Short mmCIF file of C-alpha atoms and ligand atoms in Angstrom, two decimals:
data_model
loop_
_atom_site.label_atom_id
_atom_site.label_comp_id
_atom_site.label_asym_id
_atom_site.label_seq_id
_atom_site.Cartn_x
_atom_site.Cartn_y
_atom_site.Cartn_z
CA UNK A 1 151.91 129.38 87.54
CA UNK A 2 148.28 129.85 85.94
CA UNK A 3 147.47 133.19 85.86
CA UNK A 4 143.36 133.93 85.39
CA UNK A 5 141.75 137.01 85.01
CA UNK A 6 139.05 137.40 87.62
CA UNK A 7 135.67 139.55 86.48
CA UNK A 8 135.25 139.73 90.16
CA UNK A 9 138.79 141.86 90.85
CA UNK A 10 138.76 143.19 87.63
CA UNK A 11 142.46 141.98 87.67
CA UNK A 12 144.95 138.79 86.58
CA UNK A 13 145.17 136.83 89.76
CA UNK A 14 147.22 133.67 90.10
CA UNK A 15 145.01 130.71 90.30
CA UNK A 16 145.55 127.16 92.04
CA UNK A 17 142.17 124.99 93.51
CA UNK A 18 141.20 125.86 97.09
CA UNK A 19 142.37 122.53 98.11
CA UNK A 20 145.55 122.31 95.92
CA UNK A 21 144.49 119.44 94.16
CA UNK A 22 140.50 119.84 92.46
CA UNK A 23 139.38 122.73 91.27
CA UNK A 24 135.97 123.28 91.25
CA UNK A 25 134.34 124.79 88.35
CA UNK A 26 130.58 125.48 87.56
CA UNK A 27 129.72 126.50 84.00
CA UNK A 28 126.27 128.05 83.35
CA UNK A 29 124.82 125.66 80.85
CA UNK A 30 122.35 126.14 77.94
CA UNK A 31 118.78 126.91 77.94
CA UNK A 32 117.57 124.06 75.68
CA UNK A 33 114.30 125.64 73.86
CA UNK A 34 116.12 126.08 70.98
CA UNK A 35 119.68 124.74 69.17
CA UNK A 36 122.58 126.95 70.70
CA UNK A 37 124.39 128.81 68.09
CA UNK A 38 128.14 129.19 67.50
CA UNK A 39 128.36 132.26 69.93
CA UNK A 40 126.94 130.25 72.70
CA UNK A 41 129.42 127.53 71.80
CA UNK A 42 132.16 129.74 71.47
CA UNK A 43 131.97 130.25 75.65
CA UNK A 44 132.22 126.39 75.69
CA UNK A 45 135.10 126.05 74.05
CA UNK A 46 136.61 129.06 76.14
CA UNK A 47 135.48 126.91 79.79
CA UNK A 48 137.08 123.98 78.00
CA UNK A 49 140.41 125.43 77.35
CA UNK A 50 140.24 127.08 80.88
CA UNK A 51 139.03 123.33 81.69
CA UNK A 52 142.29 121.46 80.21
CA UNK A 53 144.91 124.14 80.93
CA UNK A 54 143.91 123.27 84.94
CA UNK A 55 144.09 119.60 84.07
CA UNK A 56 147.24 120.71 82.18
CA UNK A 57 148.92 122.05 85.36
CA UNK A 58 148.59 119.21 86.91
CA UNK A 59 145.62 119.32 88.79
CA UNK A 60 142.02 117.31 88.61
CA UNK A 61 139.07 118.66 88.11
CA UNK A 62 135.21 119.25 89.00
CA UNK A 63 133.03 120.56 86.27
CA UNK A 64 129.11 120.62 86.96
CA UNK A 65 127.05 122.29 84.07
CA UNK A 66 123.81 122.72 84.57
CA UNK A 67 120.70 122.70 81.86
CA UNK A 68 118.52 125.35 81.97
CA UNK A 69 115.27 123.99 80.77
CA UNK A 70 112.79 126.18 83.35
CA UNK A 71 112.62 129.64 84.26
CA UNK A 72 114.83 131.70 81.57
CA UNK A 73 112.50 134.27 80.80
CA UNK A 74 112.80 135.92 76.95
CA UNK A 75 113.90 139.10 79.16
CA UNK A 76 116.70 138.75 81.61
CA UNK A 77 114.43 141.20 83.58
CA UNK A 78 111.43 138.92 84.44
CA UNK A 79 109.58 139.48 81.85
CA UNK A 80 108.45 137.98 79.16
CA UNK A 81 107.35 134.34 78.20
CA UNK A 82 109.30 131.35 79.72
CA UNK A 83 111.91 130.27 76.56
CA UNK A 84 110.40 126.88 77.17
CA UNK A 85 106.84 127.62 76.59
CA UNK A 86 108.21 129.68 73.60
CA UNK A 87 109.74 126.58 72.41
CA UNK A 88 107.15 124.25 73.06
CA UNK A 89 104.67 126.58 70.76
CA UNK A 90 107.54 127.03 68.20
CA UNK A 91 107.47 123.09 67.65
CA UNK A 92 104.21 122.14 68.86
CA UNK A 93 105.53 119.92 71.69
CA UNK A 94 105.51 119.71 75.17
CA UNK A 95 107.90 121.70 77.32
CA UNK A 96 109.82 118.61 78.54
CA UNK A 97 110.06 117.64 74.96
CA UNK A 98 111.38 120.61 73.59
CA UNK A 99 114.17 120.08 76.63
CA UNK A 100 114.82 116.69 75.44
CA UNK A 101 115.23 117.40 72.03
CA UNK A 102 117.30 120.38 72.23
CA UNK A 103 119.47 118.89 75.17
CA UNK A 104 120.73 115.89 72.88
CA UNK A 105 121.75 118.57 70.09
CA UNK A 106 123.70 120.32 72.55
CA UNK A 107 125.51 117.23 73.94
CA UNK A 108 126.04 116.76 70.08
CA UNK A 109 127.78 119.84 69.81
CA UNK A 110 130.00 119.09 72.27
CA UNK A 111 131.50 116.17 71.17
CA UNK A 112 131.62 117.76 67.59
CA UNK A 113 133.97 120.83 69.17
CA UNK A 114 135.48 118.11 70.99
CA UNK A 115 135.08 119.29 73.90
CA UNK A 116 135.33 117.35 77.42
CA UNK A 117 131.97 116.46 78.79
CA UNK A 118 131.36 118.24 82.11
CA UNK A 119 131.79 115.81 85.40
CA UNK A 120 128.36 116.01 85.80
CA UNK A 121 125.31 117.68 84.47
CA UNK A 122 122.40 118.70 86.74
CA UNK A 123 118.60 119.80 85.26
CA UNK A 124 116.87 122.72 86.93
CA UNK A 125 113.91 120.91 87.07
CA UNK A 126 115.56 118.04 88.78
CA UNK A 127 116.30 120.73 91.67
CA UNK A 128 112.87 122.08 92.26
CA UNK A 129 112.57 121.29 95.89
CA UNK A 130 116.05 122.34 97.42
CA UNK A 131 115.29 125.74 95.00
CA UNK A 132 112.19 126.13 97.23
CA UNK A 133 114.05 124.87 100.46
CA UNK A 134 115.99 127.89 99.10
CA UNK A 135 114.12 130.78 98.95
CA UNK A 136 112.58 129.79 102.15
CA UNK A 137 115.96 130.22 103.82
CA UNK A 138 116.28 133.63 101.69
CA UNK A 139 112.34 134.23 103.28
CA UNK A 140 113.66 133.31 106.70
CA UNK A 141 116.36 136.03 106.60
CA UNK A 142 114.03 138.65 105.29
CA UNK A 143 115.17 139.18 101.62
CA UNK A 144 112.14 138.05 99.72
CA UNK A 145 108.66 139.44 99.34
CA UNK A 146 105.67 138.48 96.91
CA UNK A 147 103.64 140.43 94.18
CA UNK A 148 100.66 139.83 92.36
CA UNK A 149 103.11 137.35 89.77
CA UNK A 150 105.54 136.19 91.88
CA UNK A 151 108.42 135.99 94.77
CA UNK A 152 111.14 138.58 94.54
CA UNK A 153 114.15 139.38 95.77
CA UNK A 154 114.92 142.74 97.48
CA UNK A 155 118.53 143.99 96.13
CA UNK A 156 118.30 146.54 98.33
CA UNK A 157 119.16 144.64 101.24
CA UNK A 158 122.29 143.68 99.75
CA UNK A 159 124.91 147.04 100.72
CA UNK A 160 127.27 145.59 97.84
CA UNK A 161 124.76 144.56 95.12
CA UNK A 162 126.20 144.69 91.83
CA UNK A 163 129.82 145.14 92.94
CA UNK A 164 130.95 142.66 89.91
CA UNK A 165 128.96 144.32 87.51
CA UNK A 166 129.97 148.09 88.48
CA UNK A 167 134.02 147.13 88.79
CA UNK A 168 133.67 145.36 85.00
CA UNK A 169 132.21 148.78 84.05
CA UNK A 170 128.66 147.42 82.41
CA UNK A 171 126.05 149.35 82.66
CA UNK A 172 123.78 148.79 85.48
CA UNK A 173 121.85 152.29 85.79
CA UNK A 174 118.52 151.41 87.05
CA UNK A 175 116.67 153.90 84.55
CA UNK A 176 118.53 152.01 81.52
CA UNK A 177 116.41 148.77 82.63
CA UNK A 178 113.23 148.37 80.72
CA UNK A 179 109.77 148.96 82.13
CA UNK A 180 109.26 148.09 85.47
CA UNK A 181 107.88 144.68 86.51
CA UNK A 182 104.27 146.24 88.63
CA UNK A 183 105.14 145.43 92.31
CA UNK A 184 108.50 145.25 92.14
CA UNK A 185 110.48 147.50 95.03
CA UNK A 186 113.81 148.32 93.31
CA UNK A 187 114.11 147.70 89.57
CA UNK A 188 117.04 145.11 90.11
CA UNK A 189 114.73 143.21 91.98
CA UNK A 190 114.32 139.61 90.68
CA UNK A 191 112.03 136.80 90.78
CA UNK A 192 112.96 133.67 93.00
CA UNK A 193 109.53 131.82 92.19
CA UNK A 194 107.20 133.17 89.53
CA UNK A 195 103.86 132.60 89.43
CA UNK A 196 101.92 130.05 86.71
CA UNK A 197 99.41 132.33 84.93
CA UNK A 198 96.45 132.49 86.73
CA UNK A 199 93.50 129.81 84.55
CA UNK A 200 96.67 128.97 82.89
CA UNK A 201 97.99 125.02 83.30
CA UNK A 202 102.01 125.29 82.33
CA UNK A 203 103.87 122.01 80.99
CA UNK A 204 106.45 122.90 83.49
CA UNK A 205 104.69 123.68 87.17
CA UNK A 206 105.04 122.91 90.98
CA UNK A 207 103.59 123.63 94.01
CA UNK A 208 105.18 125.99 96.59
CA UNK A 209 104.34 127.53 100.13
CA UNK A 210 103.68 130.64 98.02
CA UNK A 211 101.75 129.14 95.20
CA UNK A 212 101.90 127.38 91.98
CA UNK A 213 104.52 127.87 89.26
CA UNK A 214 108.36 127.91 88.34
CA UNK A 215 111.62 129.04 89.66
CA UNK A 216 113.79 132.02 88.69
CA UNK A 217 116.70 131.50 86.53
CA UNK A 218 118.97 133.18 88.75
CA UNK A 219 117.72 131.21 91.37
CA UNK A 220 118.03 127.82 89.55
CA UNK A 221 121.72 128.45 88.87
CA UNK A 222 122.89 129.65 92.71
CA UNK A 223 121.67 126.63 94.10
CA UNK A 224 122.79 124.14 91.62
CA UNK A 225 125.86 125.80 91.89
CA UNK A 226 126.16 125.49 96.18
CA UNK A 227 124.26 122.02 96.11
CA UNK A 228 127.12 120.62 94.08
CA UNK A 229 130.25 122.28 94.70
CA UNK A 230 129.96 123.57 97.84
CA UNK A 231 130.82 127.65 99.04
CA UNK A 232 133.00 129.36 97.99
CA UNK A 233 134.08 127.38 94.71
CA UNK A 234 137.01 127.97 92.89
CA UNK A 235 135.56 129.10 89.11
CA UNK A 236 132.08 130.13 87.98
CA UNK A 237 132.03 130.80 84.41
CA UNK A 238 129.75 131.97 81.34
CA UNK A 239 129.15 134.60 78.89
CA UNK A 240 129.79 137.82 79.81
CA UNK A 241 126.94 139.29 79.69
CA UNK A 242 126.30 137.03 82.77
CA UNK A 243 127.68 139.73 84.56
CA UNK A 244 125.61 142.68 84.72
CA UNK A 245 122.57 140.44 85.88
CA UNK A 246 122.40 136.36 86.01
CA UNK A 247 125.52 136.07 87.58
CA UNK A 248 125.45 139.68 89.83
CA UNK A 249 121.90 138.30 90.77
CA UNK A 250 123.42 134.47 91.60
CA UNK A 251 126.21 136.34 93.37
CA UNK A 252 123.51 138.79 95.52
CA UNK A 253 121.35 135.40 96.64
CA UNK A 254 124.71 133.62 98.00
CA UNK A 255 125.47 136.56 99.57
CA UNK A 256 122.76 136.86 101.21
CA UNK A 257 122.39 133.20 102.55
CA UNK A 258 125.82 132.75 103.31
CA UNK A 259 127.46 136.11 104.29
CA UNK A 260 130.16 135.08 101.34
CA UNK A 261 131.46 135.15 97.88
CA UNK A 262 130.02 132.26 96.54
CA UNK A 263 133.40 131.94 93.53
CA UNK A 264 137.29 132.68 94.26
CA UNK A 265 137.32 133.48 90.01
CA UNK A 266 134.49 134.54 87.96
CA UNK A 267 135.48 133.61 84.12
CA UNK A 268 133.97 135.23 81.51
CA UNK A 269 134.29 134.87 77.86
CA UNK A 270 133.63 137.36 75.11
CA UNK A 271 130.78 137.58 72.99
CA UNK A 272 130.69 136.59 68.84
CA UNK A 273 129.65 139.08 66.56
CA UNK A 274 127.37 137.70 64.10
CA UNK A 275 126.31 140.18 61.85
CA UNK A 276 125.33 137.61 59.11
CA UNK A 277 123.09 135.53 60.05
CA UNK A 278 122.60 133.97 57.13
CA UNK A 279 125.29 131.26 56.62
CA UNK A 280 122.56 128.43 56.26
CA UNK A 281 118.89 128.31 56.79
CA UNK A 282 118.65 125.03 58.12
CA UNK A 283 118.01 126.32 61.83
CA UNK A 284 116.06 129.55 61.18
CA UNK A 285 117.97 132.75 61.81
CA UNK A 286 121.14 131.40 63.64
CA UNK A 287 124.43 129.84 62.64
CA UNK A 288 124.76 126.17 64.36
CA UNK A 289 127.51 123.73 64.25
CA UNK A 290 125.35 121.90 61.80
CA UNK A 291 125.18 124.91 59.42
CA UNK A 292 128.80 125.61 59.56
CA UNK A 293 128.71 121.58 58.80
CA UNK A 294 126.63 122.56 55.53
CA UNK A 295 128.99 124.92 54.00
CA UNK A 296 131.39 122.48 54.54
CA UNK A 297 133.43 123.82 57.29
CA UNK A 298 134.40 120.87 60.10
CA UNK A 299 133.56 121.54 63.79
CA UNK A 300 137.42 121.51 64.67
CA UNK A 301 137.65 124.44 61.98
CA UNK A 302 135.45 126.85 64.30
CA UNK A 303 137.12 125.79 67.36
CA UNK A 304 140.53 126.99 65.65
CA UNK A 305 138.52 129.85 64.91
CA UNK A 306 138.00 130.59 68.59
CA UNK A 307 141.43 129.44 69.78
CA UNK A 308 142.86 132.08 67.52
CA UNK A 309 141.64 135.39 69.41
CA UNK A 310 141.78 135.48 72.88
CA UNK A 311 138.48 134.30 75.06
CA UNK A 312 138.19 138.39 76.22
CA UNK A 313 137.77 139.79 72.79
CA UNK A 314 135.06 139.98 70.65
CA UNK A 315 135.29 137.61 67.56
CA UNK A 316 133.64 138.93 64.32
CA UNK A 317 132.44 136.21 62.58
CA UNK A 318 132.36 135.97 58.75
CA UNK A 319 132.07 133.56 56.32
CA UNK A 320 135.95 134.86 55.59
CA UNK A 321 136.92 134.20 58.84
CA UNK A 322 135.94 130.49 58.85
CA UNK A 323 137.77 130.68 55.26
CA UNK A 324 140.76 131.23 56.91
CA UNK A 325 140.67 128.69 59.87
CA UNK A 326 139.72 125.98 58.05
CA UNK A 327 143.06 126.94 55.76
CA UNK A 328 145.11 127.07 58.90
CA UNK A 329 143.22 123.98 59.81
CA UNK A 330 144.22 122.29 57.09
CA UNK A 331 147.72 123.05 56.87
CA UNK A 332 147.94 122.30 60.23
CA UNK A 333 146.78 118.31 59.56
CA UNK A 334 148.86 118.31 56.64
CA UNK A 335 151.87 119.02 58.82
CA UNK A 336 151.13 116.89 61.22
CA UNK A 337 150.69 113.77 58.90
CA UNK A 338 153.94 114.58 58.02
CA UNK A 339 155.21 113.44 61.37
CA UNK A 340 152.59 111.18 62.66
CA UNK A 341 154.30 108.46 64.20
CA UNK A 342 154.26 105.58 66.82
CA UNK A 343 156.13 107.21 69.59
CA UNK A 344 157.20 106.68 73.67
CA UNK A 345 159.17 110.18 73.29
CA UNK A 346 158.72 112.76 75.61
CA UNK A 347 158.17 116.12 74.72
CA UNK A 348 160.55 118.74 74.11
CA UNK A 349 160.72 120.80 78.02
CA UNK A 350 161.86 123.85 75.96
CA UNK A 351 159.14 124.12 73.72
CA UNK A 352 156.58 122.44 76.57
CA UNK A 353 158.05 125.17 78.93
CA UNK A 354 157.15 128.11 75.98
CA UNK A 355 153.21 126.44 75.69
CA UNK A 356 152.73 126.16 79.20
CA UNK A 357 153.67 129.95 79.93
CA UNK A 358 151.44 131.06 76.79
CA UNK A 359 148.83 129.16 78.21
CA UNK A 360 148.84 130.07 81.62
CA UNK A 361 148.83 134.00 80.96
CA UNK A 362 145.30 133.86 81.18
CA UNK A 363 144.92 131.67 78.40
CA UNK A 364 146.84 133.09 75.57
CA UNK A 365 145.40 130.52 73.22
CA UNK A 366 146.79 132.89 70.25
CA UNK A 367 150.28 133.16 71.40
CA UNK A 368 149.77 128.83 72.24
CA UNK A 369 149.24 128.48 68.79
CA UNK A 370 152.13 130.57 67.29
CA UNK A 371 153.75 127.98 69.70
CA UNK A 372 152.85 125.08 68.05
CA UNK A 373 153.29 126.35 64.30
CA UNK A 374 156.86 127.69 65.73
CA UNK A 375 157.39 123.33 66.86
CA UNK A 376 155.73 122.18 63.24
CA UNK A 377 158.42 124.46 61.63
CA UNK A 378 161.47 123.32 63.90
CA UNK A 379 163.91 120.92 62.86
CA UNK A 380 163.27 118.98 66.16
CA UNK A 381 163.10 115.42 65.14
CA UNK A 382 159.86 113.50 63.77
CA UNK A 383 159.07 111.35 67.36
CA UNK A 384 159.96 114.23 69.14
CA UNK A 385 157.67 117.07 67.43
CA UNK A 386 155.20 114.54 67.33
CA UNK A 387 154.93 113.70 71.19
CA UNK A 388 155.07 117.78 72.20
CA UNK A 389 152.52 118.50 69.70
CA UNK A 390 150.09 115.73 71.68
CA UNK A 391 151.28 116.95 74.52
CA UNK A 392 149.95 120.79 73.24
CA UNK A 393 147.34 119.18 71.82
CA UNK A 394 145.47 117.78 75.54
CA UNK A 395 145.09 121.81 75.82
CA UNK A 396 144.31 122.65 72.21
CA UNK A 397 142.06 120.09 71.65
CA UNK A 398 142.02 119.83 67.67
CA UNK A 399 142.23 115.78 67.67
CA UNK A 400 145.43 116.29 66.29
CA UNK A 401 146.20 112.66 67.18
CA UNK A 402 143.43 111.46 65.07
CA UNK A 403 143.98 110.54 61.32
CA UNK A 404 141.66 112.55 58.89
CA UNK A 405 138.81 110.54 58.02
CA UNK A 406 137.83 111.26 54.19
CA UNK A 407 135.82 114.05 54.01
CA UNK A 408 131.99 113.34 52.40
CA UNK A 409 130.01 116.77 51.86
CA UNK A 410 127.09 116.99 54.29
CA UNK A 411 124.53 116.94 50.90
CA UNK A 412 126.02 113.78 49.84
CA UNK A 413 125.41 112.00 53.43
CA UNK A 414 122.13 113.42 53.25
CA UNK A 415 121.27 111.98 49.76
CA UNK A 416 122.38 108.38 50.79
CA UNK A 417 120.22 108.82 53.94
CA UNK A 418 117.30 109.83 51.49
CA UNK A 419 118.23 106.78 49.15
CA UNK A 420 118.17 104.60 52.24
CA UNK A 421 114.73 105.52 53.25
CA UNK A 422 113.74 105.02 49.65
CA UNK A 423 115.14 101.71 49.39
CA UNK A 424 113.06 100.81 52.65
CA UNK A 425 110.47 101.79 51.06
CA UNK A 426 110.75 99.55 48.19
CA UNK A 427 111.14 102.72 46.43
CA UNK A 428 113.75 101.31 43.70
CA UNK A 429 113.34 103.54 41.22
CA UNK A 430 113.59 106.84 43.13
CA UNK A 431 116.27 106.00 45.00
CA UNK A 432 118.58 104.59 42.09
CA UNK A 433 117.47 108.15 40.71
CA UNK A 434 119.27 109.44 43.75
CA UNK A 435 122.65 107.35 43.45
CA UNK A 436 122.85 108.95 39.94
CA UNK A 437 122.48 112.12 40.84
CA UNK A 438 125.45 111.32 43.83
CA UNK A 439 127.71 110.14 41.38
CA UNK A 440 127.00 112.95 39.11
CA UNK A 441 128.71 115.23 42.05
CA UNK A 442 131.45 112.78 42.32
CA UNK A 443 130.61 110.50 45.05
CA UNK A 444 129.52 106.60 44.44
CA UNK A 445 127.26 105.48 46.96
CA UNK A 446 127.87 101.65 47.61
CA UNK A 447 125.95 99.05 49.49
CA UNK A 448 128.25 96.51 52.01
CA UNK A 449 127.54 93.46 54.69
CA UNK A 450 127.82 96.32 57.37
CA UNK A 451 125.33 99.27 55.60
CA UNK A 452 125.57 102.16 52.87
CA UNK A 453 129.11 103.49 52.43
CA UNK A 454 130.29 106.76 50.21
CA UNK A 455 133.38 106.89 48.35
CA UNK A 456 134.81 109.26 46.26
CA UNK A 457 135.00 108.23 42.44
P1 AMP B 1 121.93 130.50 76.90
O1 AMP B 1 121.69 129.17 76.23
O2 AMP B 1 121.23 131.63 76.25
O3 AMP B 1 121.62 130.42 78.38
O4 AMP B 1 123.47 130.82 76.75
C1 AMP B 1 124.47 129.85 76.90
C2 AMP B 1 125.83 130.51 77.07
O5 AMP B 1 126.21 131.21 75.87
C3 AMP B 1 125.89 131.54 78.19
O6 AMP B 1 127.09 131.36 78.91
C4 AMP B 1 125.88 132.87 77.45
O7 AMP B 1 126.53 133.85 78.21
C5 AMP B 1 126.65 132.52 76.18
N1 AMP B 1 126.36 133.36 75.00
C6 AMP B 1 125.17 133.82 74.56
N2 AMP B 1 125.31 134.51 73.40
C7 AMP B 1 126.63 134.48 73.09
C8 AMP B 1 127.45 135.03 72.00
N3 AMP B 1 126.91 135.70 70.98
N4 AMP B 1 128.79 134.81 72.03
C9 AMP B 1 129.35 134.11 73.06
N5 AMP B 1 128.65 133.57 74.08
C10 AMP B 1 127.32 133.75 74.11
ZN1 ZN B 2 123.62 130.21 85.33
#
């Protein structure tokens, strides 16, 4: 029985799919003007183990993540620039560039944390006319009314607004907002449609009954969210500071429309705590897969990381942390290689029995891996380990199946690339310079019928 704790109730509740066999899950996706960092990712790996522990129980699933690439304003209180326009100046690109490029490095991500791709993405800007279709229904019902900048949405009219935020305890004292947006009735109020600077042409603009410009993040999500899944659905997940206003804000609009709760379970997962930013410079002030890449850690390594504290407490990351994951990473694959076999057993019901309770208490991914270090060290035998550690492993998800490919430093790969686009160059000279300097750090960069490959001398 999978027990899920629900932000909403402020309590464990047991959790099965509305209609006993899908359950219907939206995630809150990224806002692509930027590469997400490891805390962002860290809440994907958390939906992904809430993800596979449903599949795990035996029931199917429907994920829809959305991409945020309109609307998310630098302040969650509608102000600010649009992230995307802040983007687009940051790289000197347009808007729907800087969503293209930063929406393949999240996908990337992904697959590097190995984690399942979601049934189905949808864009915000793919969704511009049912958004509007929206807030006309929201208009019809009298929730909405219009300043100088754009189309809001009056929390006042909602008795219960901010019931999620006030039972998780978060602040949501009115005076503790910032500055109030000029216009605005109540300062929770938020904006449904904001206008396009006036003289100003945006990359990213529409027309609307109330005038040009761009929906509100809040908006984009609720009606992603309904368009896809339906009302109520079963899960809607994301960081948790979600709660106190994207997701109290989502929750107040649905509300509103429908007379409803528009999620059974709201799932959120605790922030990381990166107090140094520094681990690599490659992507200005924040630590990416990538940079954990360049220092050498693997992808897998920070999802162990995250599977080792529970998805409701804070992680602190350090460079010692990821020390020690990758070290329990390692021994990890060394034990399994130890037993890696062809097998058609079945796993072991006691130890699958021990898992599957871990897992289900609101998934105790800690106590699920003292679980499988308790099988590794059991005198179970070899085809029988083997098959209940894949079996753990469809919830874990540290491609424990998967032989360890030999491991080339990151600056290594990056010299034969550099060599490569010498050597295209007719550049001979440089780029033998650069297979020198390769093998001087121990790595012999070789040319073959099917392109460059590194091996270790
Ligand atoms: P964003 O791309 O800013 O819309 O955020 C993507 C997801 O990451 C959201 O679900 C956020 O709640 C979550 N998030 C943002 N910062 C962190 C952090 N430091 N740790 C964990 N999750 C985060
Ligand atoms: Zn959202």
């Amino acid at each position: 029985m999978l027990k899920l704790y629900n932000t909403l109730k402020r309590k464990k509740e047991i959790f099965y799919p509305q209609d006993e066999k899908c359950a219907r899950i939206y995630a809150c996706g990224p806002t692509v003007y930027f590469y997400s960092h490891i805390g962002n990712m860290r809440t994907y790996i958390s939906e992904d183990v809430l993800r596979r522990t449903i599949l795990y129980n035996g029931y199917d699933v429907k994920h829809i993540m959305n991409i945020t690439d309109v609307g998310h304003l630098t302040s969650d209180e509608d102000e600010g620039e649009d992230k995307m326009e802040v983007g687009a100046k940051r790289d000197g690109i347009t808007a729907w560039d800087v969503a293209k490029k930063y929406t393949a490095a999240f996908k990337n991500d992904l697959k590097e944390l190995n984690i399942i791709k979601p049934t189905a993405w949808i864009k915000a800007t793919d969704t511009i006319k049912e958004q509007i279709s929206f807030i006309e229904r929201l208009e019809n019902k009298g929730y909405v009314y219009t300043t100088d900048d754009g189309v809001y949405f009056d929390t006042s009219k909602v008795s219960d607004y901010g019931k999620m935020a006030n039972l998780a305890n978060v602040d949501q004292e009115p005076g503790a907002r910032v500055e109030p947006v000029p216009g605005k009735k109540n300062p929770e109020d938020f904006a449904l449609w904001k206008f396009s600077p006036k003289g100003k042409k945006r990359d990213m603009e529409w027309d609307s009954p109330w005038g040009k410009g761009f929906p509100g993040w809040h908006t984009e999500c609720v009606v992603m969210c309904i368009n896809s899944l339906g009302i109520p659905i079963d899960i809607h997940c994301g960081g948790i500071d979600h709660v106190p206003v994207h997701h109290t804000n989502e929750m107040a609009q649905a509300e509103a429309l429908y007379n409803q709760d528009m999620a059974r379970f709201w799932f959120h997962s605790e922030f990381v705590d990166i107090k140094s930013k520094k681990l690599s410079k490659s992507k200005g002030n924040i630590i990416t897969v990538e940079s954990l890449k360049e220092e050498m850690f693997s992808p897998l390594d920070y999802r162990y990381l995250c599977l080792s504290a529970h998805y409701r407490t804070k992680i602190n990351f350090s460079s010692s942390a990821m020390r020690t994951a990758k070290s329990a990473m390692e021994s990890l694959k060394s034990k399994v290689k130890e037993i890696r076999c062809e097998t058609t057993a079945r796993a072991n019901e006691a130890y699958r029995r021990e898992f599957l309770e871990n897992i289900n208490d609101d998934l105790n991914t800690p106590k699920a891996l003292a679980t499988t270090w308790k099988l590794l060290r059991s005198d179970l035998g070899k085809e029988e380990k083997y098959a209940t550690l894949l079996s753990f492993d469809r919830v874990l998800g540290l491609r424990l199946d998967k032989e360890e490919e030999e491991k080339i430093p990151y600056s290594i790969k990056n010299l034969a690339k550099e060599r490569e686009r010498l050597r295209k160059e007719r550049k001979f000279e440089e780029a033998d310079k650069i297979r020198k300097e390769a093998e001087e750090k121990g790595y012999k960069i070789e040319d073959s019928s099917q392109g460059t490959r590194i091996k270790k001398i």
